[in-house]
JSON list of C-alpha atoms in Angstrom, two decimals:
[
{"chain": "G", "resi": 403, "resn": "MET", "atom": "CA", "xyz": [15.26, -19.59, -14.19]},
{"chain": "G", "resi": 404, "resn": "THR", "atom": "CA", "xyz": [14.62, -15.89, -14.75]},
{"chain": "G", "resi": 405, "resn": "THR", "atom": "CA", "xyz": [16.35, -13.61, -12.24]},
{"chain": "G", "resi": 406, "resn": "THR", "atom": "CA", "xyz": [14.13, -11.29, -10.23]},
{"chain": "G", "resi": 407, "resn": "THR", "atom": "CA", "xyz": [14.85, -7.57, -10.34]},
{"chain": "G", "resi": 408, "resn": "ILE", "atom": "CA", "xyz": [14.21, -5.94, -6.95]},
{"chain": "G", "resi": 409, "resn": "VAL", "atom": "CA", "xyz": [13.39, -2.26, -7.34]},
{"chain": "G", "resi": 410, "resn": "PHE", "atom": "CA", "xyz": [13.67, 0.07, -4.34]},
{"chain": "G", "resi": 411, "resn": "ASP", "atom": "CA", "xyz": [12.27, 3.51, -3.74]},
{"chain": "G", "resi": 412, "resn": "LEU", "atom": "CA", "xyz": [14.84, 5.92, -2.25]},
{"chain": "G", "resi": 413, "resn": "ASP", "atom": "CA", "xyz": [13.54, 8.50, 0.24]},
{"chain": "G", "resi": 414, "resn": "GLY", "atom": "CA", "xyz": [11.85, 6.82, 3.17]},
{"chain": "G", "resi": 415, "resn": "THR", "atom": "CA", "xyz": [12.71, 3.34, 1.89]},
{"chain": "G", "resi": 416, "resn": "LEU", "atom": "CA", "xyz": [16.46, 2.99, 1.41]},
{"chain": "G", "resi": 417, "resn": "ILE", "atom": "CA", "xyz": [17.52, 6.21, 3.08]},
{"chain": "G", "resi": 418, "resn": "ASP", "atom": "CA", "xyz": [16.13, 8.32, 5.91]},
{"chain": "G", "resi": 419, "resn": "THR", "atom": "CA", "xyz": [16.45, 11.72, 4.23]},
{"chain": "G", "resi": 420, "resn": "ALA", "atom": "CA", "xyz": [13.84, 13.55, 6.32]},
{"chain": "G", "resi": 421, "resn": "PRO", "atom": "CA", "xyz": [16.17, 15.90, 8.27]},
{"chain": "G", "resi": 422, "resn": "ASP", "atom": "CA", "xyz": [17.85, 17.18, 5.11]},
{"chain": "G", "resi": 423, "resn": "LEU", "atom": "CA", "xyz": [14.65, 17.48, 3.09]},
{"chain": "G", "resi": 424, "resn": "VAL", "atom": "CA", "xyz": [13.02, 19.50, 5.86]},
{"chain": "G", "resi": 425, "resn": "GLU", "atom": "CA", "xyz": [16.09, 21.71, 6.29]},
{"chain": "G", "resi": 426, "resn": "SER", "atom": "CA", "xyz": [16.38, 22.46, 2.56]},
{"chain": "G", "resi": 427, "resn": "LEU", "atom": "CA", "xyz": [12.65, 22.99, 2.16]},
{"chain": "G", "resi": 428, "resn": "ASN", "atom": "CA", "xyz": [12.59, 25.44, 5.07]},
{"chain": "G", "resi": 429, "resn": "HIS", "atom": "CA", "xyz": [15.58, 27.27, 3.59]},
{"chain": "G", "resi": 430, "resn": "THR", "atom": "CA", "xyz": [13.63, 27.53, 0.34]},
{"chain": "G", "resi": 431, "resn": "ILE", "atom": "CA", "xyz": [10.33, 28.81, 1.69]},
{"chain": "G", "resi": 432, "resn": "ALA", "atom": "CA", "xyz": [12.13, 31.25, 4.00]},
{"chain": "G", "resi": 433, "resn": "ALA", "atom": "CA", "xyz": [12.71, 33.28, 0.84]},
{"chain": "G", "resi": 434, "resn": "ARG", "atom": "CA", "xyz": [9.01, 34.14, 1.08]},
{"chain": "G", "resi": 435, "resn": "ASP", "atom": "CA", "xyz": [8.98, 34.43, 4.89]},
{"chain": "G", "resi": 436, "resn": "LEU", "atom": "CA", "xyz": [6.83, 31.34, 5.32]},
{"chain": "G", "resi": 437, "resn": "ASP", "atom": "CA", "xyz": [6.75, 29.51, 8.63]},
{"chain": "G", "resi": 438, "resn": "PRO", "atom": "CA", "xyz": [8.97, 26.40, 8.60]},
{"chain": "G", "resi": 439, "resn": "VAL", "atom": "CA", "xyz": [7.50, 22.95, 8.07]},
{"chain": "G", "resi": 440, "resn": "SER", "atom": "CA", "xyz": [8.11, 20.06, 10.45]},
{"chain": "G", "resi": 441, "resn": "TYR", "atom": "CA", "xyz": [8.83, 16.36, 10.08]},
{"chain": "G", "resi": 442, "resn": "GLU", "atom": "CA", "xyz": [5.13, 15.70, 10.70]},
{"chain": "G", "resi": 443, "resn": "ASP", "atom": "CA", "xyz": [4.31, 17.82, 7.64]},
{"chain": "G", "resi": 444, "resn": "LEU", "atom": "CA", "xyz": [6.77, 15.89, 5.49]},
{"chain": "G", "resi": 445, "resn": "THR", "atom": "CA", "xyz": [4.49, 12.91, 4.90]},
{"chain": "G", "resi": 446, "resn": "HIS", "atom": "CA", "xyz": [2.06, 15.24, 3.10]},
{"chain": "G", "resi": 447, "resn": "LEU", "atom": "CA", "xyz": [4.77, 16.92, 1.04]},
{"chain": "G", "resi": 448, "resn": "VAL", "atom": "CA", "xyz": [7.10, 14.27, -0.38]},
{"chain": "G", "resi": 449, "resn": "GLY", "atom": "CA", "xyz": [6.60, 11.71, -3.10]},
{"chain": "G", "resi": 450, "resn": "GLN", "atom": "CA", "xyz": [6.54, 13.68, -6.34]},
{"chain": "G", "resi": 451, "resn": "GLY", "atom": "CA", "xyz": [9.93, 15.36, -6.30]},
{"chain": "G", "resi": 452, "resn": "ALA", "atom": "CA", "xyz": [11.26, 18.73, -5.09]},
{"chain": "G", "resi": 453, "resn": "ARG", "atom": "CA", "xyz": [9.10, 20.91, -7.36]},
{"chain": "G", "resi": 454, "resn": "VAL", "atom": "CA", "xyz": [5.85, 19.43, -6.06]},
{"chain": "G", "resi": 455, "resn": "MET", "atom": "CA", "xyz": [7.19, 19.44, -2.49]},
{"chain": "G", "resi": 456, "resn": "ILE", "atom": "CA", "xyz": [7.74, 23.21, -2.72]},
{"chain": "G", "resi": 457, "resn": "GLN", "atom": "CA", "xyz": [4.29, 23.75, -4.21]},
{"chain": "G", "resi": 458, "resn": "ARG", "atom": "CA", "xyz": [2.68, 21.66, -1.47]},
{"chain": "G", "resi": 459, "resn": "ALA", "atom": "CA", "xyz": [4.59, 23.59, 1.22]},
{"chain": "G", "resi": 460, "resn": "PHE", "atom": "CA", "xyz": [3.20, 26.86, -0.09]},
{"chain": "G", "resi": 461, "resn": "ALA", "atom": "CA", "xyz": [-0.30, 25.37, -0.20]},
{"chain": "G", "resi": 462, "resn": "LEU", "atom": "CA", "xyz": [0.16, 24.10, 3.36]},
{"chain": "G", "resi": 463, "resn": "ARG", "atom": "CA", "xyz": [0.96, 27.63, 4.47]},
{"chain": "G", "resi": 464, "resn": "GLY", "atom": "CA", "xyz": [-1.88, 29.11, 2.40]},
{"chain": "G", "resi": 465, "resn": "ALA", "atom": "CA", "xyz": [0.59, 31.21, 0.41]},
{"chain": "G", "resi": 466, "resn": "PRO", "atom": "CA", "xyz": [0.12, 32.07, -3.27]},
{"chain": "G", "resi": 467, "resn": "LEU", "atom": "CA", "xyz": [2.68, 30.71, -5.72]},
{"chain": "G", "resi": 468, "resn": "THR", "atom": "CA", "xyz": [2.76, 31.34, -9.45]},
{"chain": "G", "resi": 469, "resn": "ASP", "atom": "CA", "xyz": [4.32, 29.01, -12.01]},
{"chain": "G", "resi": 470, "resn": "ASP", "atom": "CA", "xyz": [6.90, 31.68, -12.81]},
{"chain": "G", "resi": 471, "resn": "GLU", "atom": "CA", "xyz": [8.17, 31.64, -9.22]},
{"chain": "G", "resi": 472, "resn": "VAL", "atom": "CA", "xyz": [8.73, 27.90, -9.01]},
{"chain": "G", "resi": 473, "resn": "PRO", "atom": "CA", "xyz": [12.00, 27.57, -11.03]},
{"chain": "G", "resi": 474, "resn": "GLY", "atom": "CA", "xyz": [13.84, 30.09, -8.81]},
{"chain": "G", "resi": 475, "resn": "LEU", "atom": "CA", "xyz": [12.64, 28.39, -5.65]},
{"chain": "G", "resi": 476, "resn": "LEU", "atom": "CA", "xyz": [13.55, 25.00, -7.07]},
{"chain": "G", "resi": 477, "resn": "ASP", "atom": "CA", "xyz": [17.09, 26.21, -7.78]},
{"chain": "G", "resi": 478, "resn": "ARG", "atom": "CA", "xyz": [17.30, 27.54, -4.22]},
{"chain": "G", "resi": 479, "resn": "PHE", "atom": "CA", "xyz": [16.25, 24.14, -2.88]},
{"chain": "G", "resi": 480, "resn": "ILE", "atom": "CA", "xyz": [18.63, 22.17, -5.10]},
{"chain": "G", "resi": 481, "resn": "ASP", "atom": "CA", "xyz": [21.61, 24.41, -4.32]},
{"chain": "G", "resi": 482, "resn": "HIS", "atom": "CA", "xyz": [21.06, 24.07, -0.58]},
{"chain": "G", "resi": 483, "resn": "TYR", "atom": "CA", "xyz": [20.37, 20.33, -0.70]},
{"chain": "G", "resi": 484, "resn": "GLU", "atom": "CA", "xyz": [23.37, 19.55, -2.90]},
{"chain": "G", "resi": 485, "resn": "ALA", "atom": "CA", "xyz": [25.73, 21.66, -0.80]},
{"chain": "G", "resi": 486, "resn": "GLY", "atom": "CA", "xyz": [24.94, 19.71, 2.36]},
{"chain": "G", "resi": 487, "resn": "MET", "atom": "CA", "xyz": [24.66, 16.23, 0.89]},
{"chain": "G", "resi": 488, "resn": "PRO", "atom": "CA", "xyz": [24.59, 13.66, 2.43]},
{"chain": "G", "resi": 489, "resn": "GLY", "atom": "CA", "xyz": [24.03, 15.70, 5.58]},
{"chain": "G", "resi": 490, "resn": "LYS", "atom": "CA", "xyz": [22.20, 13.69, 8.22]},
{"chain": "G", "resi": 491, "resn": "SER", "atom": "CA", "xyz": [20.74, 11.23, 5.70]},
{"chain": "G", "resi": 492, "resn": "HIS", "atom": "CA", "xyz": [21.56, 7.60, 6.42]},
{"chain": "G", "resi": 493, "resn": "PRO", "atom": "CA", "xyz": [20.52, 4.08, 5.39]},
{"chain": "G", "resi": 494, "resn": "TYR", "atom": "CA", "xyz": [17.81, 2.45, 7.44]},
{"chain": "G", "resi": 495, "resn": "PRO", "atom": "CA", "xyz": [18.90, -0.27, 9.88]},
{"chain": "G", "resi": 496, "resn": "GLY", "atom": "CA", "xyz": [19.65, -3.60, 8.25]},
{"chain": "G", "resi": 497, "resn": "LEU", "atom": "CA", "xyz": [19.70, -2.19, 4.72]},
{"chain": "G", "resi": 498, "resn": "ILE", "atom": "CA", "xyz": [23.37, -2.79, 3.91]},
{"chain": "G", "resi": 499, "resn": "GLU", "atom": "CA", "xyz": [23.17, -6.38, 5.08]},
{"chain": "G", "resi": 500, "resn": "ALA", "atom": "CA", "xyz": [19.95, -6.94, 3.11]},
{"chain": "G", "resi": 501, "resn": "LEU", "atom": "CA", "xyz": [21.46, -5.56, -0.11]},
{"chain": "G", "resi": 502, "resn": "GLY", "atom": "CA", "xyz": [24.48, -7.81, 0.29]},
{"chain": "G", "resi": 503, "resn": "ARG", "atom": "CA", "xyz": [22.30, -10.81, 1.01]},
{"chain": "G", "resi": 504, "resn": "LEU", "atom": "CA", "xyz": [20.09, -10.24, -2.03]},
{"chain": "G", "resi": 505, "resn": "LYS", "atom": "CA", "xyz": [22.95, -9.50, -4.40]},
{"chain": "G", "resi": 506, "resn": "SER", "atom": "CA", "xyz": [24.81, -12.60, -3.25]},
{"chain": "G", "resi": 507, "resn": "ALA", "atom": "CA", "xyz": [21.68, -14.60, -4.08]},
{"chain": "G", "resi": 508, "resn": "GLY", "atom": "CA", "xyz": [21.91, -13.35, -7.67]},
{"chain": "G", "resi": 509, "resn": "TYR", "atom": "CA", "xyz": [19.11, -10.80, -7.74]},
{"chain": "G", "resi": 510, "resn": "VAL", "atom": "CA", "xyz": [19.36, -7.66, -9.86]},
{"chain": "G", "resi": 511, "resn": "LEU", "atom": "CA", "xyz": [18.92, -4.55, -7.68]},
{"chain": "G", "resi": 512, "resn": "ALA", "atom": "CA", "xyz": [17.73, -1.13, -8.88]},
{"chain": "G", "resi": 513, "resn": "VAL", "atom": "CA", "xyz": [16.44, 2.20, -7.57]},
{"chain": "G", "resi": 514, "resn": "CYS", "atom": "CA", "xyz": [13.33, 3.93, -8.91]},
{"chain": "G", "resi": 515, "resn": "THR", "atom": "CA", "xyz": [12.64, 7.28, -7.24]},
{"chain": "G", "resi": 516, "resn": "ASN", "atom": "CA", "xyz": [10.66, 10.41, -8.02]},
{"chain": "G", "resi": 517, "resn": "LYS", "atom": "CA", "xyz": [13.65, 12.38, -6.72]},
{"chain": "G", "resi": 518, "resn": "MET", "atom": "CA", "xyz": [15.60, 14.11, -9.50]},
{"chain": "G", "resi": 519, "resn": "GLU", "atom": "CA", "xyz": [18.53, 12.08, -10.86]},
{"chain": "G", "resi": 520, "resn": "ARG", "atom": "CA", "xyz": [20.75, 15.07, -10.13]},
{"chain": "G", "resi": 521, "resn": "LEU", "atom": "CA", "xyz": [20.00, 14.62, -6.43]},
{"chain": "G", "resi": 522, "resn": "ALA", "atom": "CA", "xyz": [19.53, 10.85, -6.20]},
{"chain": "G", "resi": 523, "resn": "LEU", "atom": "CA", "xyz": [22.81, 9.80, -7.81]},
{"chain": "G", "resi": 524, "resn": "PRO", "atom": "CA", "xyz": [25.22, 11.86, -5.70]},
{"chain": "G", "resi": 525, "resn": "LEU", "atom": "CA", "xyz": [23.31, 11.00, -2.52]},
{"chain": "G", "resi": 526, "resn": "LEU", "atom": "CA", "xyz": [23.79, 7.29, -3.14]},
{"chain": "G", "resi": 527, "resn": "GLU", "atom": "CA", "xyz": [27.39, 7.84, -4.23]},
{"chain": "G", "resi": 528, "resn": "ARG", "atom": "CA", "xyz": [28.32, 9.78, -1.10]},
{"chain": "G", "resi": 529, "resn": "LEU", "atom": "CA", "xyz": [26.70, 7.13, 1.07]},
{"chain": "G", "resi": 530, "resn": "GLU", "atom": "CA", "xyz": [28.75, 4.54, -0.85]},
{"chain": "G", "resi": 531, "resn": "LEU", "atom": "CA", "xyz": [25.69, 2.59, -1.97]},
{"chain": "G", "resi": 532, "resn": "THR", "atom": "CA", "xyz": [25.86, 2.98, -5.76]},
{"chain": "G", "resi": 533, "resn": "HIS", "atom": "CA", "xyz": [27.74, -0.27, -6.38]},
{"chain": "G", "resi": 534, "resn": "HIS", "atom": "CA", "xyz": [24.80, -2.31, -5.14]},
{"chain": "G", "resi": 535, "resn": "PHE", "atom": "CA", "xyz": [22.54, -1.22, -8.00]},
{"chain": "G", "resi": 536, "resn": "SER", "atom": "CA", "xyz": [22.48, -2.04, -11.71]},
{"chain": "G", "resi": 537, "resn": "ALA", "atom": "CA", "xyz": [20.34, 1.03, -12.45]},
{"chain": "G", "resi": 538, "resn": "ILE", "atom": "CA", "xyz": [19.24, 4.21, -10.67]},
{"chain": "G", "resi": 539, "resn": "ALA", "atom": "CA", "xyz": [16.33, 6.09, -12.23]},
{"chain": "G", "resi": 540, "resn": "GLY", "atom": "CA", "xyz": [15.00, 9.42, -11.01]},
{"chain": "G", "resi": 541, "resn": "GLY", "atom": "CA", "xyz": [11.76, 11.26, -11.48]},
{"chain": "G", "resi": 542, "resn": "ASP", "atom": "CA", "xyz": [13.21, 13.07, -14.49]},
{"chain": "G", "resi": 543, "resn": "THR", "atom": "CA", "xyz": [14.94, 10.07, -16.10]},
{"chain": "G", "resi": 544, "resn": "PHE", "atom": "CA", "xyz": [11.97, 9.18, -18.27]},
{"chain": "G", "resi": 545, "resn": "ALA", "atom": "CA", "xyz": [8.84, 10.95, -19.51]},
{"chain": "G", "resi": 546, "resn": "PHE", "atom": "CA", "xyz": [6.82, 9.29, -16.71]},
{"chain": "G", "resi": 547, "resn": "ARG", "atom": "CA", "xyz": [7.12, 8.74, -13.00]},
{"chain": "G", "resi": 548, "resn": "LYS", "atom": "CA", "xyz": [5.46, 6.72, -10.25]},
{"chain": "G", "resi": 549, "resn": "PRO", "atom": "CA", "xyz": [2.58, 5.92, -9.85]},
{"chain": "G", "resi": 550, "resn": "ASP", "atom": "CA", "xyz": [2.94, 5.15, -13.56]},
{"chain": "G", "resi": 551, "resn": "PRO", "atom": "CA", "xyz": [4.13, 1.51, -13.60]},
{"chain": "G", "resi": 552, "resn": "GLU", "atom": "CA", "xyz": [6.25, 2.23, -16.66]},
{"chain": "G", "resi": 553, "resn": "HIS", "atom": "CA", "xyz": [8.66, 4.09, -14.36]},
{"chain": "G", "resi": 554, "resn": "ILE", "atom": "CA", "xyz": [9.37, 0.81, -12.57]},
{"chain": "G", "resi": 555, "resn": "LEU", "atom": "CA", "xyz": [9.47, -1.25, -15.75]},
{"chain": "G", "resi": 556, "resn": "ALA", "atom": "CA", "xyz": [11.76, 1.14, -17.63]},
{"chain": "G", "resi": 557, "resn": "THR", "atom": "CA", "xyz": [14.08, 1.03, -14.62]},
{"chain": "G", "resi": 558, "resn": "VAL", "atom": "CA", "xyz": [14.08, -2.77, -14.89]},
{"chain": "G", "resi": 559, "resn": "ASP", "atom": "CA", "xyz": [14.97, -2.45, -18.58]},
{"chain": "G", "resi": 560, "resn": "ARG", "atom": "CA", "xyz": [17.86, -0.14, -17.73]},
{"chain": "G", "resi": 561, "resn": "ALA", "atom": "CA", "xyz": [19.10, -2.64, -15.13]},
{"chain": "G", "resi": 562, "resn": "GLY", "atom": "CA", "xyz": [19.06, -5.43, -17.71]},
{"chain": "G", "resi": 563, "resn": "GLY", "atom": "CA", "xyz": [16.28, -7.26, -15.92]},
{"chain": "G", "resi": 564, "resn": "ASN", "atom": "CA", "xyz": [13.14, -9.04, -17.08]},
{"chain": "G", "resi": 565, "resn": "ARG", "atom": "CA", "xyz": [9.81, -7.21, -16.87]},
{"chain": "G", "resi": 566, "resn": "ASP", "atom": "CA", "xyz": [8.06, -10.45, -15.99]},
{"chain": "G", "resi": 567, "resn": "LYS", "atom": "CA", "xyz": [10.04, -10.98, -12.79]},
{"chain": "G", "resi": 568, "resn": "VAL", "atom": "CA", "xyz": [9.99, -7.81, -10.66]},
{"chain": "G", "resi": 569, "resn": "LEU", "atom": "CA", "xyz": [9.49, -6.92, -6.99]},
{"chain": "G", "resi": 570, "resn": "MET", "atom": "CA", "xyz": [8.90, -3.33, -5.86]},
{"chain": "G", "resi": 571, "resn": "ILE", "atom": "CA", "xyz": [9.80, -2.12, -2.36]},
{"chain": "G", "resi": 572, "resn": "GLY", "atom": "CA", "xyz": [8.61, 1.27, -1.13]},
{"chain": "G", "resi": 573, "resn": "ASP", "atom": "CA", "xyz": [7.08, 3.33, 1.64]},
{"chain": "G", "resi": 574, "resn": "SER", "atom": "CA", "xyz": [4.30, 5.32, -0.03]},
{"chain": "G", "resi": 575, "resn": "ILE", "atom": "CA", "xyz": [1.15, 5.06, -2.09]},
{"chain": "G", "resi": 576, "resn": "ASN", "atom": "CA", "xyz": [3.04, 6.07, -5.26]},
{"chain": "G", "resi": 577, "resn": "ASP", "atom": "CA", "xyz": [5.33, 3.05, -4.94]},
{"chain": "G", "resi": 578, "resn": "ILE", "atom": "CA", "xyz": [2.63, 0.54, -4.16]},
{"chain": "G", "resi": 579, "resn": "LEU", "atom": "CA", "xyz": [0.14, 1.96, -6.66]},
{"chain": "G", "resi": 580, "resn": "ALA", "atom": "CA", "xyz": [2.76, 1.90, -9.42]},
{"chain": "G", "resi": 581, "resn": "ALA", "atom": "CA", "xyz": [3.44, -1.74, -8.63]},
{"chain": "G", "resi": 582, "resn": "ARG", "atom": "CA", "xyz": [-0.24, -2.63, -8.49]},
{"chain": "G", "resi": 583, "resn": "ASN", "atom": "CA", "xyz": [-0.91, -0.81, -11.77]},
{"chain": "G", "resi": 584, "resn": "GLY", "atom": "CA", "xyz": [1.79, -2.92, -13.40]},
{"chain": "G", "resi": 585, "resn": "GLY", "atom": "CA", "xyz": [0.76, -6.23, -11.85]},
{"chain": "G", "resi": 586, "resn": "ILE", "atom": "CA", "xyz": [4.00, -6.25, -9.84]},
{"chain": "G", "resi": 587, "resn": "PRO", "atom": "CA", "xyz": [4.22, -7.75, -6.33]},
{"chain": "G", "resi": 588, "resn": "SER", "atom": "CA", "xyz": [5.27, -5.23, -3.69]},
{"chain": "G", "resi": 589, "resn": "ILE", "atom": "CA", "xyz": [6.64, -4.87, -0.20]},
{"chain": "G", "resi": 590, "resn": "ALA", "atom": "CA", "xyz": [5.81, -1.83, 1.93]},
{"chain": "G", "resi": 591, "resn": "VAL", "atom": "CA", "xyz": [7.99, -0.55, 4.77]},
{"chain": "G", "resi": 592, "resn": "PRO", "atom": "CA", "xyz": [6.50, 1.42, 7.70]},
{"chain": "G", "resi": 593, "resn": "PHE", "atom": "CA", "xyz": [9.46, 3.64, 8.55]},
{"chain": "G", "resi": 594, "resn": "GLY", "atom": "CA", "xyz": [9.11, 6.07, 5.63]},
{"chain": "G", "resi": 595, "resn": "TYR", "atom": "CA", "xyz": [7.04, 9.15, 4.93]},
{"chain": "G", "resi": 596, "resn": "SER", "atom": "CA", "xyz": [3.63, 7.86, 3.93]},
{"chain": "G", "resi": 597, "resn": "ASP", "atom": "CA", "xyz": [0.57, 9.83, 5.05]},
{"chain": "G", "resi": 598, "resn": "VAL", "atom": "CA", "xyz": [-1.42, 6.61, 4.67]},
{"chain": "G", "resi": 599, "resn": "ALA", "atom": "CA", "xyz": [-1.01, 3.79, 7.19]},
{"chain": "G", "resi": 600, "resn": "VAL", "atom": "CA", "xyz": [1.29, 1.17, 5.70]},
{"chain": "G", "resi": 601, "resn": "ASP", "atom": "CA", "xyz": [-1.31, -1.57, 6.21]},
{"chain": "G", "resi": 602, "resn": "GLU", "atom": "CA", "xyz": [-3.72, 0.43, 4.06]},
{"chain": "G", "resi": 603, "resn": "LEU", "atom": "CA", "xyz": [-1.42, 0.88, 1.06]},
{"chain": "G", "resi": 604, "resn": "GLY", "atom": "CA", "xyz": [-2.42, -2.43, -0.48]},
{"chain": "G", "resi": 605, "resn": "ALA", "atom": "CA", "xyz": [1.07, -3.91, -0.72]},
{"chain": "G", "resi": 606, "resn": "THR", "atom": "CA", "xyz": [1.50, -7.62, -1.24]},
{"chain": "G", "resi": 607, "resn": "HIS", "atom": "CA", "xyz": [3.51, -7.83, 1.98]},
{"chain": "G", "resi": 608, "resn": "VAL", "atom": "CA", "xyz": [4.72, -5.53, 4.77]},
{"chain": "G", "resi": 609, "resn": "ILE", "atom": "CA", "xyz": [8.06, -5.77, 6.59]},
{"chain": "G", "resi": 610, "resn": "GLY", "atom": "CA", "xyz": [9.01, -3.84, 9.72]},
{"chain": "G", "resi": 611, "resn": "HIS", "atom": "CA", "xyz": [12.79, -4.14, 9.33]},
{"chain": "G", "resi": 612, "resn": "PHE", "atom": "CA", "xyz": [15.20, -5.01, 6.53]},
{"chain": "G", "resi": 613, "resn": "ASP", "atom": "CA", "xyz": [16.20, -8.13, 8.48]},
{"chain": "G", "resi": 614, "resn": "GLU", "atom": "CA", "xyz": [12.88, -9.52, 7.23]},
{"chain": "G", "resi": 615, "resn": "LEU", "atom": "CA", "xyz": [13.83, -9.01, 3.58]},
{"chain": "G", "resi": 616, "resn": "THR", "atom": "CA", "xyz": [15.08, -12.52, 3.00]},
{"chain": "G", "resi": 617, "resn": "VAL", "atom": "CA", "xyz": [15.70, -14.61, -0.10]},
{"chain": "G", "resi": 618, "resn": "GLU", "atom": "CA", "xyz": [12.86, -16.87, 1.03]},
{"chain": "G", "resi": 619, "resn": "LEU", "atom": "CA", "xyz": [10.44, -13.95, 1.14]},
{"chain": "G", "resi": 620, "resn": "VAL", "atom": "CA", "xyz": [11.48, -12.71, -2.32]},
{"chain": "G", "resi": 621, "resn": "GLU", "atom": "CA", "xyz": [11.02, -16.19, -3.77]},
{"chain": "G", "resi": 622, "resn": "THR", "atom": "CA", "xyz": [7.60, -16.52, -2.14]},
{"chain": "G", "resi": 623, "resn": "LEU", "atom": "CA", "xyz": [6.37, -13.21, -3.54]},
{"chain": "G", "resi": 624, "resn": "THR", "atom": "CA", "xyz": [7.73, -13.66, -7.06]},
{"chain": "G", "resi": 625, "resn": "ARG", "atom": "CA", "xyz": [7.14, -17.34, -7.80]}
]
């Protein structure tokens, strides 16, 4: 029997990173004297990595931003975010138990995030989660990123999994759309940063807590 590879998004799915993302983003846009963003704004800003988050924050504040200005602001964001990592970021309730349960059942686990590898890897390391995963792919790991389904599938390849037996778990439209575009079953979680109601994302299934992520559910969705 082919082993299923379970691929997780990172921000808003595995880890609640909102406080640190908001803090680092506000530190970044303060360089241009922009008003700080709030957690409520975050759902409209995240999903495509730090560069796009900064650009969206400027657009949210109606402030001009040229392409030439972005690299310096991105460096400012990265320096601040890295220096405070892991900060207040923490795994969602029930996650550690769910990862142990799934790994014990023989599933291959992986992370596919639009967050830069440079930020995703040390975050997972400092939270002592890296050992759960056979592969961790960021938004800059390949030449494509979610919602391109190849981002998920290339992550599966890196994990040593089979492209024909995959389950994607995420919190946003990019995760679920990438899965749908690749014909991959998906689970959506409601505790992340989606600006679209979780029931409207079009996931195969929705769970409200990681306690619900059982072997039986995985088997049902991937049979």
